mmCIF file of C-alpha atoms in Angstrom:
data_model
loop_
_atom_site.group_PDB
_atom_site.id
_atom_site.type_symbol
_atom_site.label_atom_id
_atom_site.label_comp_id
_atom_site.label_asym_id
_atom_site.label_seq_id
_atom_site.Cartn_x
_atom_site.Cartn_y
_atom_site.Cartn_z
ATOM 1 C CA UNK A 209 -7.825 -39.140 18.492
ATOM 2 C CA UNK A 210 -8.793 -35.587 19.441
ATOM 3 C CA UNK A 211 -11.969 -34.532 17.484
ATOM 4 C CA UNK A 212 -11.939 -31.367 15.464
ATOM 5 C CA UNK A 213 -13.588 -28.136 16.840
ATOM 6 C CA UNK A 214 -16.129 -26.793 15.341
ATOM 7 C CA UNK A 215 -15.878 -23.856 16.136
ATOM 8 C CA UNK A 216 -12.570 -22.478 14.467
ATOM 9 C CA UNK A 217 -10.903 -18.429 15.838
ATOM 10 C CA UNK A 218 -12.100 -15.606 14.075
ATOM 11 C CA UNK A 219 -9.076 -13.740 15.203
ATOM 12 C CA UNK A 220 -7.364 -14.138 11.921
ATOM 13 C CA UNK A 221 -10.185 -13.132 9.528
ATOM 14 C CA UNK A 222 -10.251 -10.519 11.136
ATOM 15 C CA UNK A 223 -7.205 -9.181 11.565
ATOM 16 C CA UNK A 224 -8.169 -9.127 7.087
ATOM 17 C CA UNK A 225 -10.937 -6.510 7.729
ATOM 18 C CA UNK A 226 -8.696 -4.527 9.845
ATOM 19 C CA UNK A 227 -6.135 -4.302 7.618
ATOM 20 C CA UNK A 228 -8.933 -3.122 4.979
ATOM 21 C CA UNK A 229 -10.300 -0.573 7.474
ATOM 22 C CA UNK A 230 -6.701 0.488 8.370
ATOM 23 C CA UNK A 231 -5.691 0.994 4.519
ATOM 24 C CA UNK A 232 -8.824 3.531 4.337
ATOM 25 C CA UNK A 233 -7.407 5.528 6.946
ATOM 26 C CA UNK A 234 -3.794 5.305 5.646
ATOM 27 C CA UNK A 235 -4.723 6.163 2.044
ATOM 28 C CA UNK A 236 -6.488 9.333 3.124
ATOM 29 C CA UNK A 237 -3.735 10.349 5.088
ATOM 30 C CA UNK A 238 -1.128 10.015 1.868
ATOM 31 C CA UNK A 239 -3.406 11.686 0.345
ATOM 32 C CA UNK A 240 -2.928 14.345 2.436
ATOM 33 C CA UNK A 241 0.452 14.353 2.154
ATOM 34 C CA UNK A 242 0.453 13.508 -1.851
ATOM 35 C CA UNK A 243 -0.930 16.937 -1.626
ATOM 36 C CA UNK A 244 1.759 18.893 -0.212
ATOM 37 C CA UNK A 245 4.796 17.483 -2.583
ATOM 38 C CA UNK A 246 5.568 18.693 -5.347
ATOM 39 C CA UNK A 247 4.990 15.385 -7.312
ATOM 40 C CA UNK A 248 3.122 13.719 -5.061
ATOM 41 C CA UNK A 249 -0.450 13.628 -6.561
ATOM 42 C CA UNK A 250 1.539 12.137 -9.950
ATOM 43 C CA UNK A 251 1.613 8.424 -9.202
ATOM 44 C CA UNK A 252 -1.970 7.911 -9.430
ATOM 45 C CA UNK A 253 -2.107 9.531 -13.003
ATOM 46 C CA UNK A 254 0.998 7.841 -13.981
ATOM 47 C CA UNK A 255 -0.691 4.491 -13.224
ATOM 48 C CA UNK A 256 -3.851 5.511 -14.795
ATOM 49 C CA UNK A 257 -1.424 6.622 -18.088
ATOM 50 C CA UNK A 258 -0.313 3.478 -17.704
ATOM 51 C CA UNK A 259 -3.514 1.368 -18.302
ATOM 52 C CA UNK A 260 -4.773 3.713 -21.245
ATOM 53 C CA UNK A 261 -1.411 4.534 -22.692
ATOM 54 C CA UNK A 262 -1.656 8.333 -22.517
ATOM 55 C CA UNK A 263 0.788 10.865 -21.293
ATOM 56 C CA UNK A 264 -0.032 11.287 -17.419
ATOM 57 C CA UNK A 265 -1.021 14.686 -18.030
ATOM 58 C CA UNK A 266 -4.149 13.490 -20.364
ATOM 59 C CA UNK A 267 -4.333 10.310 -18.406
ATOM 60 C CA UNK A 268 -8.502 9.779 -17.112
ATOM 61 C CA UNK A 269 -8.693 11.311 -13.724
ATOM 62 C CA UNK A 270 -12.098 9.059 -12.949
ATOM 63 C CA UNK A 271 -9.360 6.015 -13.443
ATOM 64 C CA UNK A 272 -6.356 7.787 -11.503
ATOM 65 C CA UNK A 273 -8.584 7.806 -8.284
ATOM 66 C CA UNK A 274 -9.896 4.454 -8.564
ATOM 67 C CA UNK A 275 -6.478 2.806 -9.031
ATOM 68 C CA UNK A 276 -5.305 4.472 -6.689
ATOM 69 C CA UNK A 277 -8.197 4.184 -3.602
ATOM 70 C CA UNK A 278 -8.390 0.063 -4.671
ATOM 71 C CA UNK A 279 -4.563 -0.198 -4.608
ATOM 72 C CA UNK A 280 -4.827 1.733 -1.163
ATOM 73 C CA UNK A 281 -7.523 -0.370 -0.091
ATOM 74 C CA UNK A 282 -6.029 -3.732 -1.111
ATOM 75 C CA UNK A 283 -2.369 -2.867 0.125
ATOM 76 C CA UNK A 284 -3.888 -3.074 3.812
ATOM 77 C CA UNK A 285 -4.802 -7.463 3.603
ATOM 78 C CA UNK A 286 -1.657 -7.597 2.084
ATOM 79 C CA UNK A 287 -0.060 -5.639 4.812
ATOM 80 C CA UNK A 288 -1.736 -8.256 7.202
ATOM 81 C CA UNK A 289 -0.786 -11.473 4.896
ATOM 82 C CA UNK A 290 3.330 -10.243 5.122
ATOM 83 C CA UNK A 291 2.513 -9.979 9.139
ATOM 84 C CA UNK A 292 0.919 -13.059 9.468
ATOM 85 C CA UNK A 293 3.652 -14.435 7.720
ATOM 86 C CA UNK A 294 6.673 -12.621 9.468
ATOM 87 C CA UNK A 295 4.858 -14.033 12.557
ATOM 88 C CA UNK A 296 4.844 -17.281 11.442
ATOM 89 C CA UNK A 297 8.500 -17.020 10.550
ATOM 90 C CA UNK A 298 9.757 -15.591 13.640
ATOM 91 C CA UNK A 299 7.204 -17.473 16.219
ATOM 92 C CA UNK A 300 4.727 -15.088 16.975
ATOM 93 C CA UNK A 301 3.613 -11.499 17.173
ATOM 94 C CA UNK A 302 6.465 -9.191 18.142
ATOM 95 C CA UNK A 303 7.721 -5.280 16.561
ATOM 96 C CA UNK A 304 10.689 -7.284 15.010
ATOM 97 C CA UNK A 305 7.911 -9.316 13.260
ATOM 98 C CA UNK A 306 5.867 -6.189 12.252
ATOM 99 C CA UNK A 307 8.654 -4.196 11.387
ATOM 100 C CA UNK A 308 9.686 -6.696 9.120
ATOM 101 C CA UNK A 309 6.485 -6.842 7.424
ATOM 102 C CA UNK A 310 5.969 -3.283 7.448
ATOM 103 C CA UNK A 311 9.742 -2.800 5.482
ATOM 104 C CA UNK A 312 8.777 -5.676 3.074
ATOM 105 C CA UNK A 313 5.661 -3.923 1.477
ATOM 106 C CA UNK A 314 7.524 -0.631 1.969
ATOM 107 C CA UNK A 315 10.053 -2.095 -0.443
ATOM 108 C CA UNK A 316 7.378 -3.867 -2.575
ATOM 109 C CA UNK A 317 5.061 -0.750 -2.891
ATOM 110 C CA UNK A 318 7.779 1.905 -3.956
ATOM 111 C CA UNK A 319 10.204 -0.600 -6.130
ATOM 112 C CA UNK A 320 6.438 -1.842 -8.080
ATOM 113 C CA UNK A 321 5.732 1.318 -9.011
ATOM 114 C CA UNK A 322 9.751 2.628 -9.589
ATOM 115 C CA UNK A 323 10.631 -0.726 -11.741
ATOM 116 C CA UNK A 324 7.392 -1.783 -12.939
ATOM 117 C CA UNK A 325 4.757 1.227 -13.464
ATOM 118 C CA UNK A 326 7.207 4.239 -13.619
ATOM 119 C CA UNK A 327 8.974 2.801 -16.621
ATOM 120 C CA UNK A 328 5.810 1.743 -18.360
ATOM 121 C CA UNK A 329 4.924 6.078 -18.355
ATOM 122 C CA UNK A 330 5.411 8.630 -20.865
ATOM 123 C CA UNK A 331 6.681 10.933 -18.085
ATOM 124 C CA UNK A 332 9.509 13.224 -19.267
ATOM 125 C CA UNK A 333 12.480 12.012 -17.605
ATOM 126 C CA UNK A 334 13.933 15.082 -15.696
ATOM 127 C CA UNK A 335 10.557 14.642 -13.791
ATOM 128 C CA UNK A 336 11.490 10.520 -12.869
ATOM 129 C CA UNK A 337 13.577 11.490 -9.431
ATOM 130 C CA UNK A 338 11.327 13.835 -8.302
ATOM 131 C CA UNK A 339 8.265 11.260 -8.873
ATOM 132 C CA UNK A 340 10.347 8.500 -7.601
ATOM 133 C CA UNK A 341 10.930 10.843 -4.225
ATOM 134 C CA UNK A 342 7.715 11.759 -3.603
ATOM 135 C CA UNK A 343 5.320 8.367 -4.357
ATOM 136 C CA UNK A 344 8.661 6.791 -1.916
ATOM 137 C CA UNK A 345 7.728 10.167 0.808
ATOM 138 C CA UNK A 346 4.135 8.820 0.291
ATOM 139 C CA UNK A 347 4.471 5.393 0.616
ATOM 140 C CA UNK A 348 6.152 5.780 4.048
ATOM 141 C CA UNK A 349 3.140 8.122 5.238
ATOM 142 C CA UNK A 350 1.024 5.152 4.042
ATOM 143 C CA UNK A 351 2.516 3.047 6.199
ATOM 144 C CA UNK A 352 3.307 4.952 9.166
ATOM 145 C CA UNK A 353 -0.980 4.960 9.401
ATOM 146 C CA UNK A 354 -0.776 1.869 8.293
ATOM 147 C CA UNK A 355 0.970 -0.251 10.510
ATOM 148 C CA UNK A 356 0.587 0.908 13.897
ATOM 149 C CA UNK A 357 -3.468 0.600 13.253
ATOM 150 C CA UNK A 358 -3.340 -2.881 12.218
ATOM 151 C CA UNK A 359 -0.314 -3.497 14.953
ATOM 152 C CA UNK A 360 -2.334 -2.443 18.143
ATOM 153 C CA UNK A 361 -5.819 -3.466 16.714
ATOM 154 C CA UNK A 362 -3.981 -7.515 16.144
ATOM 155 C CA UNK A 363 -3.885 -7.186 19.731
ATOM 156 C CA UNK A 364 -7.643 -6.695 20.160
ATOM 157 C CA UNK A 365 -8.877 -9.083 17.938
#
């Protein structure tokens, strides 16, 4: 019987905090780009009208920003649980494995907040396809940071 190391990688612990330093750097780029669409800086408010019920318009600012920088901090672990995963699935690190990871949270982040959040909000609804476009416009920003940071930093760690 082989005894059990004691000393156990670090790689994939990690490869957490990198995601979480990643997602910093990714959320201030969307917000750069939230900034430039036309609808783009709605999301946040229409998940803080969300939690309190109001009309995004009247929704708390204070609570916009902070679901919004702990949703962008938090989305970068999860980025790095779906890779870790979509390695595990496909037998190893690869861009077919990233990719896939990288399209699953695209397609969790925007359809969350289209089927879940969006509906939840007192938005008028000849504003719902332009909010829809630009929160999907900033998700993809998101992740174009996102993923290439965590991709080539997995490498390092």
């Amino acid at each position: 019987m082989d005894p059990v190391p004691l000393v156990t990688t670090l790689s994939v612990p990690l490869r957490f905090v990198l995601g979480a330093v990643a997602a910093v750097v990714a959320t201030l780029v969307m917000d750069v780009v939230m900034g430039r669409l036309p609808e783009g800086e709605t999301p946040p408010f229409v998940a803080s009208g969300v939690l309190t019920e109001t009309p995004p318009d009247t929704a708390p600012p204070r609570l916009a920003s902070v679901v919004h920088y702990m949703a962008g901090g938090l989305t970068g672990p999860l980025f790095v649980w779906f890779l870790l995963a979509s390695e595990g699935v496909l037998g190893g690190s690869s861009l077919l494995s990233t990719a896939l990871a990288g399209v699953v949270l695209y397609v969790l982040m925007v359809g969350f907040f289209v089927v879940i959040v969006l509906p939840r909000s007192q938005v008028a609804a000849q504003r719902l396809g332009a909010i829809r476009r630009d929160w999907a416009v900033s998700a993809a920003a998101y992740l174009l940071v996102l993923v290439p940071i965590v991709a080539v930093g997995s490498t390092v760690v």
